[in-house]
Amino acid sequence: MLESYVTPILMSYVNRYIKNLKPSDLQLSLWGGDVVLSKLELKLDVLEQELKLPFTFLSGHIHELRIHVPWTKLGSEPVVITINTMECILKLKDGIQDDHESCGSNSTNRSATENTKSSVKPRRIQQAAPTDPDLPPGYVQSLIRRVVNNVNIVINNLILKYVEDDIVLSVNITSAECYTVGELWDRAFMDISATDLVLRKVINFSDCTVCLDKRNASGKIEFYQDPLLYKCSFRTRLHFTYDNLNSKMPSVIKIHTLVESLKLSITDQQLPMFIRIMQLGIALYYGEIGNFKDVETEDSACHNKDMLGNITGAEDETRIDMQYPAQYKGQELYSQQDEEQPQGWVSWAWSFVPAIVSYDDGEEDYTGNDSTLTIHQQKVQTLKDPIVSVGFYCTKATVTFKLTEMQAESSYYSPQKVKSKEVLCWEQEGTTIEALMMGDPFFDCQIGFVGCRAMCLKGIMGVKDFEENMNRSETEASFFICGENLSTKGLTYLTNSLFDYRSPENNGTRAEFILDAAHHKETYTEIAGMQRFGAFYMDYLYTMESTSGKGSANQQDFSTGKNEDLGTVQEKSTKTLVVGPLDFRLDSSAVHRILKMIVCALEHEYEPYSRLKPEIKDENETILNPEEVASLEEYIPTRHTSVTLLKCTCTIFMAEFNLLDCLLPVIIGGKNSSNFMNTANFQSLRPLPSIQILVDKINLEHSVPMYAEHLVHVVSSLTQPSDNLLHYCYVHCYLKIFGFQAGLTSLDVSGSYCLPVPIIPSFSTALYGKFLKFPTCWTKRSQIVITEGIFELPNLTIQATRAQTLLLQAIYQSWSHIGNVSSSTVNEILMNEVFQNIGVKSKNPLPTLEGSIQNVELKYCSTSLVKCASGTMGSIKICAKAPGDSGKEKLIPLLQGPSDTKDLHSTKWLNESRKPESLLAPDLIAFTVQVPQYMDYCHNSGAVLLCSIQGIAVNIDPILYTWLIYQPQKRTSRHMPQQPVVAVPLVMPISRRKEDELSVGSAPMAKQQSYQASEYASSPIKTKTITESRPLSVPVKAMFNISEGCRSPEERMKEFIGIVWNAVKSLTLQLEVQSCCVFIPNDSLPSPSTIVSGDIPGTVRSWYHGQTSMPGTLVLCLPQIKIISAGHKYMEPLEEIPFVIPRPILEEGDAFPWTINLHHFSIYTLIGKQVTLSLVEPMGCTSTLAVTSQKLLATGPDARHSFVVCLHVDLESLEIKCSNPQVQLFCELIDTMKKVWNKIQRRGNLSSFSAYSDTVVGPVPSSPVRSSVGTAPPDASTCSPSADIGTTTEGDSIQAGDDSPFSDSVTLEQTTSNIGGSSGRVSLWMQWVLPKITIKLFAPDPENKGTEVCMVSELEDLSASIDVQDVYTKVKCKIESFNIDHYRSRQLQNF
């Protein structure tokens, strides 16, 4: 009698999935108690239809199926189903994105599926329920329940293969067994009782192996890679809690899997394939391929609800969970991606929940055949979604990255063997992945691990840095450490899991779940996550709340454009990621291994899964009525991500070996990597200097609208969208960095660090950016901002001695000069100077330079028409700290801005009271710049630059020379990299070092430049035209240099003028620069403790009035500058961007003429005992600059402009005075500078001086700064000398001797006529007017003591002009009067 109930259940299953079975044979065997079926083919179409996977089955068969039914002990022994060898091969469905196009609308499909449910179900139920009068239905039900709850499923040798492109992924499980257990998780025959409404099951997987191999075009695997996962065993516990005995569906389902040890191995050839599988997982997750719409969800649910429960329920679970661990690593990877959403496979998996855990829920309603539809709908309403908790726990996981190389066998026919070598290893302890869901409204996923570390193994690229014979310690091998280890943390990662003996389920109580978003956020804070884990914690929460009484609306309604549902559902997705204290060490071994992995990952060519959808054209544009707009305003679903890094330490070591030239070109340009193998013996360098960066906290926040495409289409169609709606059409990013500091440290032989020397003290900064989604939808609105960025830096200080900068330079050069396999040893004296022993005082401590900038704020924004930026910088200060006489440190200010320099042009300020610098002083720099996106677009308003710079005081103190000329002794090593970083080509210093090693002698820079060019295989340069114009005496090396430069100075000048013209031809310019005052003392001027530190004029004044004698000081007061373009009215330099100017420039050249005003230029000297002597009395000038241009007839890319430049200068009267003490001071200062310059040049360290050379050269009589402001023709500094300079420096770098025939003989006329010629002409016309020049020379009368003589020469009404054309140059000069007088003064009398 029982048989008539149980047999149809078993038969319906077997018959459903297996082809060509005779039900009568099966029935007979079943009644005997044992069935053995061999070589069975699976019904692939049924499997595909029911599983609704985005895969299609290529084949599927079962070698042997055994069913054992203990008819006599059915109430106490389980039914056992054994499958021996089951193999399935899957591939991705073809044309998967077109699969669901023809589905019609959601609503019609939904009603259709409900109709199928109502029609199909009752019929099946009538078939499946035989009416036997002898057995009471209650007894049958309870017996069937006992049988179903205790079914044992055993699968031996399960093989699943997935093929795609050239990838073959195979999963092989030796055995998997599912059985029912008791309270202590031991095998038992259990049933749900009224007192204990709980059912427990266990699934044990043993020996799971996952392989990933590459097949060739014919589909064969030529050689097998190491398995990804080899013989890994794990166990799964399932725990079902029911509300009452008659519940069809458990109210709580817990499925937890534990792996003790997970060892993954990835070779370089598997890495691209592994990434491809990860991308597949992500694409499935987001529903980018195989869009699992809710139509299918409900469909599959209705198909599966008439499966009689747990028999395949458990089998399905096997299938789901089995894939889980194999892809665990990927799960972790892509769970950290952004924009997760329980759609795609999550909703698909959810649809299986009823199938897994319920049996036929239709039994009650088979009587009401006609009214089924209404009953079914009511039932759907009343069925409560179960709470599902899925967990994966791993005690220890290891991922090893291996590099493979082919080994050819002796025989031609024997297969190729692959030898793999481990290079990198990632270890992770205490990993947890937990998901908690309840239907559509709530989904939460938490991922965390207790600790992890990354280690270098063996050798890389031929450098045997971690081979066994190197005896390197584990701490040296680990380059990334994060979190804690399990021995100290305990088993917190298992908290509340089924494997935790303290969890409620293991203590006979019901678990409590938090299913409310607000309560969840209060409980699972970042701190709580870090306490439970320690290295990494992620919490992803998705909630969907219904605001009206319509029930849980569907999350897809918004995305399919159902505007009537916009206000009913409130969806929110938040992701929080926290990374605990981490230590990241970037040494040569680590960097080369990481880059090698990136190179391997890039070596693949797979089509992306998600092809970009064509932009939706608004054929029937949705116009919303005001109510719909209001409901849209009320709530817009967003995804919010927050990433926090706590206490990061990053150490960048000096490179011990550098083979980046094999790796970087591949990563940057995608070239093929060269198989460079170097077998040099590796010597670890100790002590090893390094830069250590510490950050207290980094916080990144990112928010994006959930259904951006639809939202943007709706909002962009509104005539005047509100600011709130516009706000949600952007992606917003906030980056905040707290407590960033950097210093120098070194690693000694014992593996410990010395005390860090601070370079950048702690500072914080913030960055904000927003980006418009789907900018193509907004083309009609040019004023909408597309991108916007704001940067804030409250203060930043950098401090360093010269020794520290040299060490930083050495570290930089060790990385930038590619190819040095043998590491350059570091100068010991330099190391001792930087890292002084604690308590040991240096004989002569070095001065420290300290520079700080404050209150930097920058803003950038772009629209479809313009790009603009504005910003301010509050202040800048540079000072030197030097050891003082009495052991105290003295502070010497070197640069200060803003500084009140308005009155410094005359000497009166020295005797007047001076106000201290106010805190409310204006910002040092304020600017706004706006540039059109398309320069040649005719409706553009041209570019705008508004800028104002406050006064700056500079003190060129001798302490600066002391700092500059420091040089460590060369006793230890001649390879100390002293070459500068800034102006010299980067290849030069390494070439020096290389050639020293090869003992060839140093080669000039020219050769190295060409060497670099040929290294990167740039196309041959047209050398002919250049070399022909050069004299034959130039050596070959010089030819190389010229051809490298490939253009003459005249050509470069023309090009430069063209570039400048393009930049300024439609530029509205407003520039204000306050006076810059430069003090050049011949002895140090430390700041006295009585005044505000860093105030340079205040320091000079206190010295001037002080008792001690003041060192002689030259004061150079540079003029105030105002430049304004034609027709422009003054605007505030800081504008809200984007902005519109009152008079935009539409035509080229309309901005000219520019009016240039210079005022208050003066030079004077301060000589001890409160004596001030003027050198140049305050003066200024007004000038007008006009430029016109027209294109020459030449067409094509080489079309040049011809320019006419006119400059008119009106100078004020000039008075120059000079006396013996001034000349003496002048000579002393020039002599000091010459010595410093010679020392620096001798060292070959030109570039470190280039930053200061402009200011240092200031007082020299031939200085271009002074002459251009003074009497020399301004064009001399704007036109010919620049060509001249280009030539001389070239000459110097080419030849050591002075025989260069083109180094100093290029005249203005030659230059300008050359600038003319066929490729573009320049005409110059300049005029300047000077009312009066007075020169007074003072000297003591040698014959009469106390008497002075004075010679005065006066020149009145000087006007001069110069006219330069293609064919002639004309100079005019006119002087009204000139006279020289001679005076003598007696004591106590004037002249």
PDB file of C-alpha atoms in Angstrom, residues 968-1181:
ATOM      1  CA  PRO A 968      79.176  63.699   0.862  1.00  0.00           C
ATOM      2  CA  GLN A 969      82.763  62.446   0.705  1.00  0.00           C
ATOM      3  CA  LYS A 970      83.382  60.024  -2.139  1.00  0.00           C
ATOM      4  CA  ARG A 971      85.417  57.642  -0.059  1.00  0.00           C
ATOM      5  CA  THR A 972      83.117  54.654  -0.197  1.00  0.00           C
ATOM      6  CA  SER A 973      81.720  54.527  -3.661  1.00  0.00           C
ATOM      7  CA  ARG A 974      82.106  56.269  -6.940  1.00  0.00           C
ATOM      8  CA  HIS A 975      78.620  55.236  -7.938  1.00  0.00           C
ATOM      9  CA  MET A 976      76.838  57.618  -5.631  1.00  0.00           C
ATOM     10  CA  PRO A 977      74.098  58.985  -7.884  1.00  0.00           C
ATOM     11  CA  GLN A 978      74.582  62.725  -7.607  1.00  0.00           C
ATOM     12  CA  GLN A 979      72.942  63.575 -10.867  1.00  0.00           C
ATOM     13  CA  PRO A 980      69.994  65.832 -10.427  1.00  0.00           C
ATOM     14  CA  VAL A 981      66.450  64.931 -11.206  1.00  0.00           C
ATOM     15  CA  VAL A 982      64.987  68.040 -12.699  1.00  0.00           C
ATOM     16  CA  ALA A 983      66.510  69.425 -15.844  1.00  0.00           C
ATOM     17  CA  VAL A 984      68.958  66.811 -17.059  1.00  0.00           C
ATOM     18  CA  PRO A 985      67.521  64.035 -19.255  1.00  0.00           C
ATOM     19  CA  LEU A 986      66.783  61.016 -17.105  1.00  0.00           C
ATOM     20  CA  VAL A 987      69.053  58.775 -19.083  1.00  0.00           C
ATOM     21  CA  MET A 988      72.248  60.634 -18.400  1.00  0.00           C
ATOM     22  CA  PRO A 989      73.213  59.526 -14.897  1.00  0.00           C
ATOM     23  CA  ILE A 990      72.647  55.856 -15.525  1.00  0.00           C
ATOM     24  CA  SER A 991      74.674  56.103 -18.664  1.00  0.00           C
ATOM     25  CA  ARG A 992      77.485  57.509 -16.555  1.00  0.00           C
ATOM     26  CA  ARG A 993      77.199  54.657 -14.149  1.00  0.00           C
ATOM     27  CA  LYS A 994      76.972  52.080 -16.922  1.00  0.00           C
ATOM     28  CA  GLU A 995      79.955  53.392 -18.756  1.00  0.00           C
ATOM     29  CA  ASP A 996      81.969  53.615 -15.556  1.00  0.00           C
ATOM     30  CA  GLU A 997      81.216  49.976 -14.981  1.00  0.00           C
ATOM     31  CA  LEU A 998      82.344  49.166 -18.502  1.00  0.00           C
ATOM     32  CA  SER A 999      85.331  51.483 -17.942  1.00  0.00           C
ATOM     33  CA  VAL A1000      84.699  53.412 -21.117  1.00  0.00           C
ATOM     34  CA  GLY A1001      84.770  56.860 -19.585  1.00  0.00           C
ATOM     35  CA  SER A1002      81.817  59.162 -19.368  1.00  0.00           C
ATOM     36  CA  ALA A1003      79.931  60.002 -22.527  1.00  0.00           C
ATOM     37  CA  PRO A1004      78.197  63.280 -23.219  1.00  0.00           C
ATOM     38  CA  MET A1005      74.511  63.762 -22.799  1.00  0.00           C
ATOM     39  CA  ALA A1006      73.979  63.971 -26.528  1.00  0.00           C
ATOM     40  CA  LYS A1007      74.848  60.375 -27.144  1.00  0.00           C
ATOM     41  CA  GLN A1008      72.613  59.179 -24.385  1.00  0.00           C
ATOM     42  CA  GLN A1009      69.674  61.044 -25.780  1.00  0.00           C
ATOM     43  CA  SER A1010      70.011  59.348 -29.089  1.00  0.00           C
ATOM     44  CA  TYR A1011      70.576  56.055 -27.288  1.00  0.00           C
ATOM     45  CA  GLN A1012      67.268  56.506 -25.554  1.00  0.00           C
ATOM     46  CA  ALA A1013      65.535  57.326 -28.790  1.00  0.00           C
ATOM     47  CA  SER A1014      66.837  54.221 -30.509  1.00  0.00           C
ATOM     48  CA  GLU A1015      65.963  52.151 -27.444  1.00  0.00           C
ATOM     49  CA  TYR A1016      62.305  52.900 -27.980  1.00  0.00           C
ATOM     50  CA  ALA A1017      62.607  52.471 -31.737  1.00  0.00           C
ATOM     51  CA  SER A1018      61.389  55.906 -32.701  1.00  0.00           C
ATOM     52  CA  SER A1019      61.365  56.481 -36.425  1.00  0.00           C
ATOM     53  CA  PRO A1020      64.594  57.811 -37.981  1.00  0.00           C
ATOM     54  CA  ILE A1021      64.682  61.594 -37.879  1.00  0.00           C
ATOM     55  CA  LYS A1022      65.403  63.775 -40.867  1.00  0.00           C
ATOM     56  CA  THR A1023      69.022  64.539 -40.135  1.00  0.00           C
ATOM     57  CA  LYS A1024      69.951  65.789 -43.586  1.00  0.00           C
ATOM     58  CA  THR A1025      68.744  69.373 -43.550  1.00  0.00           C
ATOM     59  CA  ILE A1026      70.234  70.020 -40.152  1.00  0.00           C
ATOM     60  CA  THR A1027      73.649  68.492 -40.605  1.00  0.00           C
ATOM     61  CA  GLU A1028      74.163  70.269 -43.904  1.00  0.00           C
ATOM     62  CA  SER A1029      73.652  73.643 -42.283  1.00  0.00           C
ATOM     63  CA  ARG A1030      76.159  72.811 -39.522  1.00  0.00           C
ATOM     64  CA  PRO A1031      79.933  73.260 -39.989  1.00  0.00           C
ATOM     65  CA  LEU A1032      81.887  70.103 -40.674  1.00  0.00           C
ATOM     66  CA  SER A1033      84.058  70.521 -37.606  1.00  0.00           C
ATOM     67  CA  VAL A1034      81.196  69.447 -35.353  1.00  0.00           C
ATOM     68  CA  PRO A1035      81.902  65.945 -34.047  1.00  0.00           C
ATOM     69  CA  VAL A1036      79.629  63.004 -34.861  1.00  0.00           C
ATOM     70  CA  LYS A1037      78.216  63.004 -31.342  1.00  0.00           C
ATOM     71  CA  ALA A1038      77.064  66.546 -31.847  1.00  0.00           C
ATOM     72  CA  MET A1039      75.401  65.552 -35.078  1.00  0.00           C
ATOM     73  CA  PHE A1040      73.502  62.954 -33.121  1.00  0.00           C
ATOM     74  CA  ASN A1041      72.389  65.539 -30.664  1.00  0.00           C
ATOM     75  CA  ILE A1042      71.249  67.895 -33.385  1.00  0.00           C
ATOM     76  CA  SER A1043      69.386  65.217 -35.224  1.00  0.00           C
ATOM     77  CA  GLU A1044      67.793  64.245 -31.933  1.00  0.00           C
ATOM     78  CA  GLY A1045      66.706  67.833 -31.484  1.00  0.00           C
ATOM     79  CA  CYS A1046      65.807  67.661 -35.214  1.00  0.00           C
ATOM     80  CA  ARG A1047      65.240  71.426 -35.614  1.00  0.00           C
ATOM     81  CA  SER A1048      67.419  74.532 -35.578  1.00  0.00           C
ATOM     82  CA  PRO A1049      66.900  77.155 -32.858  1.00  0.00           C
ATOM     83  CA  GLU A1050      65.263  79.438 -35.436  1.00  0.00           C
ATOM     84  CA  GLU A1051      62.750  76.718 -36.299  1.00  0.00           C
ATOM     85  CA  ARG A1052      62.079  76.129 -32.637  1.00  0.00           C
ATOM     86  CA  MET A1053      61.634  79.861 -32.122  1.00  0.00           C
ATOM     87  CA  LYS A1054      59.098  80.041 -34.938  1.00  0.00           C
ATOM     88  CA  GLU A1055      57.235  77.093 -33.515  1.00  0.00           C
ATOM     89  CA  PHE A1056      57.310  78.648 -30.063  1.00  0.00           C
ATOM     90  CA  ILE A1057      55.933  81.954 -31.389  1.00  0.00           C
ATOM     91  CA  GLY A1058      53.176  80.009 -33.178  1.00  0.00           C
ATOM     92  CA  ILE A1059      52.221  78.163 -29.991  1.00  0.00           C
ATOM     93  CA  VAL A1060      52.235  81.369 -27.940  1.00  0.00           C
ATOM     94  CA  TRP A1061      50.131  83.140 -30.569  1.00  0.00           C
ATOM     95  CA  ASN A1062      47.537  80.351 -30.564  1.00  0.00           C
ATOM     96  CA  ALA A1063      47.342  80.640 -26.800  1.00  0.00           C
ATOM     97  CA  VAL A1064      46.943  84.429 -26.628  1.00  0.00           C
ATOM     98  CA  LYS A1065      45.186  85.393 -29.887  1.00  0.00           C
ATOM     99  CA  SER A1066      41.740  85.372 -28.262  1.00  0.00           C
ATOM    100  CA  LEU A1067      42.758  85.588 -24.610  1.00  0.00           C
ATOM    101  CA  THR A1068      41.159  88.103 -22.264  1.00  0.00           C
ATOM    102  CA  LEU A1069      43.958  88.792 -19.800  1.00  0.00           C
ATOM    103  CA  GLN A1070      43.911  90.545 -16.449  1.00  0.00           C
ATOM    104  CA  LEU A1071      47.088  90.113 -14.408  1.00  0.00           C
ATOM    105  CA  GLU A1072      48.086  91.920 -11.222  1.00  0.00           C
ATOM    106  CA  VAL A1073      51.405  91.147  -9.540  1.00  0.00           C
ATOM    107  CA  GLN A1074      52.406  93.115  -6.447  1.00  0.00           C
ATOM    108  CA  SER A1075      56.032  93.978  -5.915  1.00  0.00           C
ATOM    109  CA  CYS A1076      58.488  91.204  -5.106  1.00  0.00           C
ATOM    110  CA  CYS A1077      61.308  92.358  -2.855  1.00  0.00           C
ATOM    111  CA  VAL A1078      64.603  90.420  -2.903  1.00  0.00           C
ATOM    112  CA  PHE A1079      67.137  90.884  -0.077  1.00  0.00           C
ATOM    113  CA  ILE A1080      70.675  89.619  -0.762  1.00  0.00           C
ATOM    114  CA  PRO A1081      72.785  89.843   2.417  1.00  0.00           C
ATOM    115  CA  ASN A1082      76.464  88.913   2.501  1.00  0.00           C
ATOM    116  CA  ASP A1083      76.036  87.205   5.867  1.00  0.00           C
ATOM    117  CA  SER A1084      73.178  85.278   7.491  1.00  0.00           C
ATOM    118  CA  LEU A1085      70.124  87.149   8.763  1.00  0.00           C
ATOM    119  CA  PRO A1086      68.486  84.887  11.372  1.00  0.00           C
ATOM    120  CA  SER A1087      65.038  85.953  12.507  1.00  0.00           C
ATOM    121  CA  PRO A1088      65.168  87.439  16.052  1.00  0.00           C
ATOM    122  CA  SER A1089      62.877  85.825  18.619  1.00  0.00           C
ATOM    123  CA  THR A1090      61.072  89.127  19.213  1.00  0.00           C
ATOM    124  CA  ILE A1091      59.252  89.243  15.861  1.00  0.00           C
ATOM    125  CA  VAL A1092      56.779  86.941  14.150  1.00  0.00           C
ATOM    126  CA  SER A1093      58.878  84.108  12.724  1.00  0.00           C
ATOM    127  CA  GLY A1094      59.324  84.203   9.007  1.00  0.00           C
ATOM    128  CA  ASP A1095      58.655  87.942   8.489  1.00  0.00           C
ATOM    129  CA  ILE A1096      61.556  88.914   6.203  1.00  0.00           C
ATOM    130  CA  PRO A1097      61.117  92.737   6.101  1.00  0.00           C
ATOM    131  CA  GLY A1098      60.608  92.656   9.883  1.00  0.00           C
ATOM    132  CA  THR A1099      63.821  90.659  10.315  1.00  0.00           C
ATOM    133  CA  VAL A1100      65.797  93.072   8.102  1.00  0.00           C
ATOM    134  CA  ARG A1101      64.366  96.065   9.995  1.00  0.00           C
ATOM    135  CA  SER A1102      65.233  94.634  13.430  1.00  0.00           C
ATOM    136  CA  TRP A1103      68.794  93.960  12.234  1.00  0.00           C
ATOM    137  CA  TYR A1104      68.984  97.460  10.761  1.00  0.00           C
ATOM    138  CA  HIS A1105      68.124  99.022  14.133  1.00  0.00           C
ATOM    139  CA  GLY A1106      69.969  96.402  16.195  1.00  0.00           C
ATOM    140  CA  GLN A1107      73.133  97.058  18.177  1.00  0.00           C
ATOM    141  CA  THR A1108      75.197  94.466  16.302  1.00  0.00           C
ATOM    142  CA  SER A1109      76.490  95.500  12.934  1.00  0.00           C
ATOM    143  CA  MET A1110      74.166  94.548  10.126  1.00  0.00           C
ATOM    144  CA  PRO A1111      75.681  92.561   7.238  1.00  0.00           C
ATOM    145  CA  GLY A1112      75.761  94.450   3.955  1.00  0.00           C
ATOM    146  CA  THR A1113      72.535  93.778   2.052  1.00  0.00           C
ATOM    147  CA  LEU A1114      71.503  94.490  -1.514  1.00  0.00           C
ATOM    148  CA  VAL A1115      67.755  95.116  -1.854  1.00  0.00           C
ATOM    149  CA  LEU A1116      66.181  94.559  -5.249  1.00  0.00           C
ATOM    150  CA  CYS A1117      62.584  95.728  -5.418  1.00  0.00           C
ATOM    151  CA  LEU A1118      60.969  94.299  -8.535  1.00  0.00           C
ATOM    152  CA  PRO A1119      58.130  96.328 -10.027  1.00  0.00           C
ATOM    153  CA  GLN A1120      54.390  95.940  -9.552  1.00  0.00           C
ATOM    154  CA  ILE A1121      52.972  94.627 -12.805  1.00  0.00           C
ATOM    155  CA  LYS A1122      49.511  95.194 -14.252  1.00  0.00           C
ATOM    156  CA  ILE A1123      48.588  93.757 -17.651  1.00  0.00           C
ATOM    157  CA  ILE A1124      45.109  94.191 -19.061  1.00  0.00           C
ATOM    158  CA  SER A1125      43.854  93.325 -22.539  1.00  0.00           C
ATOM    159  CA  ALA A1126      41.954  95.745 -24.774  1.00  0.00           C
ATOM    160  CA  GLY A1127      38.386  96.619 -23.820  1.00  0.00           C
ATOM    161  CA  HIS A1128      38.375  94.517 -20.661  1.00  0.00           C
ATOM    162  CA  LYS A1129      36.779  95.908 -17.509  1.00  0.00           C
ATOM    163  CA  TYR A1130      38.278  94.921 -14.176  1.00  0.00           C
ATOM    164  CA  MET A1131      36.764  91.790 -12.575  1.00  0.00           C
ATOM    165  CA  GLU A1132      37.428  90.031  -9.294  1.00  0.00           C
ATOM    166  CA  PRO A1133      40.243  87.497  -9.920  1.00  0.00           C
ATOM    167  CA  LEU A1134      38.222  84.730  -8.211  1.00  0.00           C
ATOM    168  CA  GLU A1135      34.958  84.091 -10.057  1.00  0.00           C
ATOM    169  CA  GLU A1136      32.279  81.429  -9.683  1.00  0.00           C
ATOM    170  CA  ILE A1137      32.920  79.045 -12.580  1.00  0.00           C
ATOM    171  CA  PRO A1138      31.733  78.712 -15.313  1.00  0.00           C
ATOM    172  CA  PHE A1139      31.244  82.468 -15.870  1.00  0.00           C
ATOM    173  CA  VAL A1140      30.578  84.908 -18.679  1.00  0.00           C
ATOM    174  CA  ILE A1141      32.716  87.983 -19.349  1.00  0.00           C
ATOM    175  CA  PRO A1142      31.032  91.276 -20.307  1.00  0.00           C
ATOM    176  CA  ARG A1143      32.922  91.688 -23.589  1.00  0.00           C
ATOM    177  CA  PRO A1144      33.932  88.336 -25.089  1.00  0.00           C
ATOM    178  CA  ILE A1145      36.567  88.224 -27.831  1.00  0.00           C
ATOM    179  CA  LEU A1146      35.154  86.755 -31.019  1.00  0.00           C
ATOM    180  CA  GLU A1147      37.843  87.553 -33.589  1.00  0.00           C
ATOM    181  CA  GLU A1148      41.530  86.606 -33.462  1.00  0.00           C
ATOM    182  CA  GLY A1149      43.688  89.413 -32.117  1.00  0.00           C
ATOM    183  CA  ASP A1150      40.792  91.487 -30.735  1.00  0.00           C
ATOM    184  CA  ALA A1151      42.375  91.238 -27.274  1.00  0.00           C
ATOM    185  CA  PHE A1152      45.269  93.419 -28.422  1.00  0.00           C
ATOM    186  CA  PRO A1153      46.700  95.908 -27.665  1.00  0.00           C
ATOM    187  CA  TRP A1154      47.645  94.914 -24.141  1.00  0.00           C
ATOM    188  CA  THR A1155      48.388  97.705 -21.676  1.00  0.00           C
ATOM    189  CA  ILE A1156      51.340  96.853 -19.436  1.00  0.00           C
ATOM    190  CA  ASN A1157      52.112  99.019 -16.370  1.00  0.00           C
ATOM    191  CA  LEU A1158      55.233  98.567 -14.249  1.00  0.00           C
ATOM    192  CA  HIS A1159      55.738 100.685 -11.115  1.00  0.00           C
ATOM    193  CA  HIS A1160      58.132 101.080  -8.191  1.00  0.00           C
ATOM    194  CA  PHE A1161      61.234  99.355  -9.475  1.00  0.00           C
ATOM    195  CA  SER A1162      64.228 100.244  -7.317  1.00  0.00           C
ATOM    196  CA  ILE A1163      67.561  98.940  -6.035  1.00  0.00           C
ATOM    197  CA  TYR A1164      69.281 100.098  -2.840  1.00  0.00           C
ATOM    198  CA  THR A1165      71.873  98.832  -0.377  1.00  0.00           C
ATOM    199  CA  LEU A1166      71.849  98.627   3.409  1.00  0.00           C
ATOM    200  CA  ILE A1167      75.292  99.011   4.909  1.00  0.00           C
ATOM    201  CA  GLY A1168      75.962  98.587   8.656  1.00  0.00           C
ATOM    202  CA  LYS A1169      75.324 101.364  11.209  1.00  0.00           C
ATOM    203  CA  GLN A1170      71.931 102.299   9.746  1.00  0.00           C
ATOM    204  CA  VAL A1171      73.277 103.555   6.426  1.00  0.00           C
ATOM    205  CA  THR A1172      71.094 103.174   3.335  1.00  0.00           C
ATOM    206  CA  LEU A1173      72.434 104.012  -0.104  1.00  0.00           C
ATOM    207  CA  SER A1174      70.196 104.062  -3.136  1.00  0.00           C
ATOM    208  CA  LEU A1175      71.382 102.486  -6.381  1.00  0.00           C
ATOM    209  CA  VAL A1176      68.351 102.927  -8.673  1.00  0.00           C
ATOM    210  CA  GLU A1177      65.695 105.372  -7.504  1.00  0.00           C
ATOM    211  CA  PRO A1178      62.090 104.105  -7.790  1.00  0.00           C
ATOM    212  CA  MET A1179      60.890 104.212 -11.385  1.00  0.00           C
ATOM    213  CA  GLY A1180      58.338 102.604 -13.657  1.00  0.00           C
ATOM    214  CA  CYS A1181      56.968 102.525 -17.181  1.00  0.00           C
TER     215      CYS A1181
END
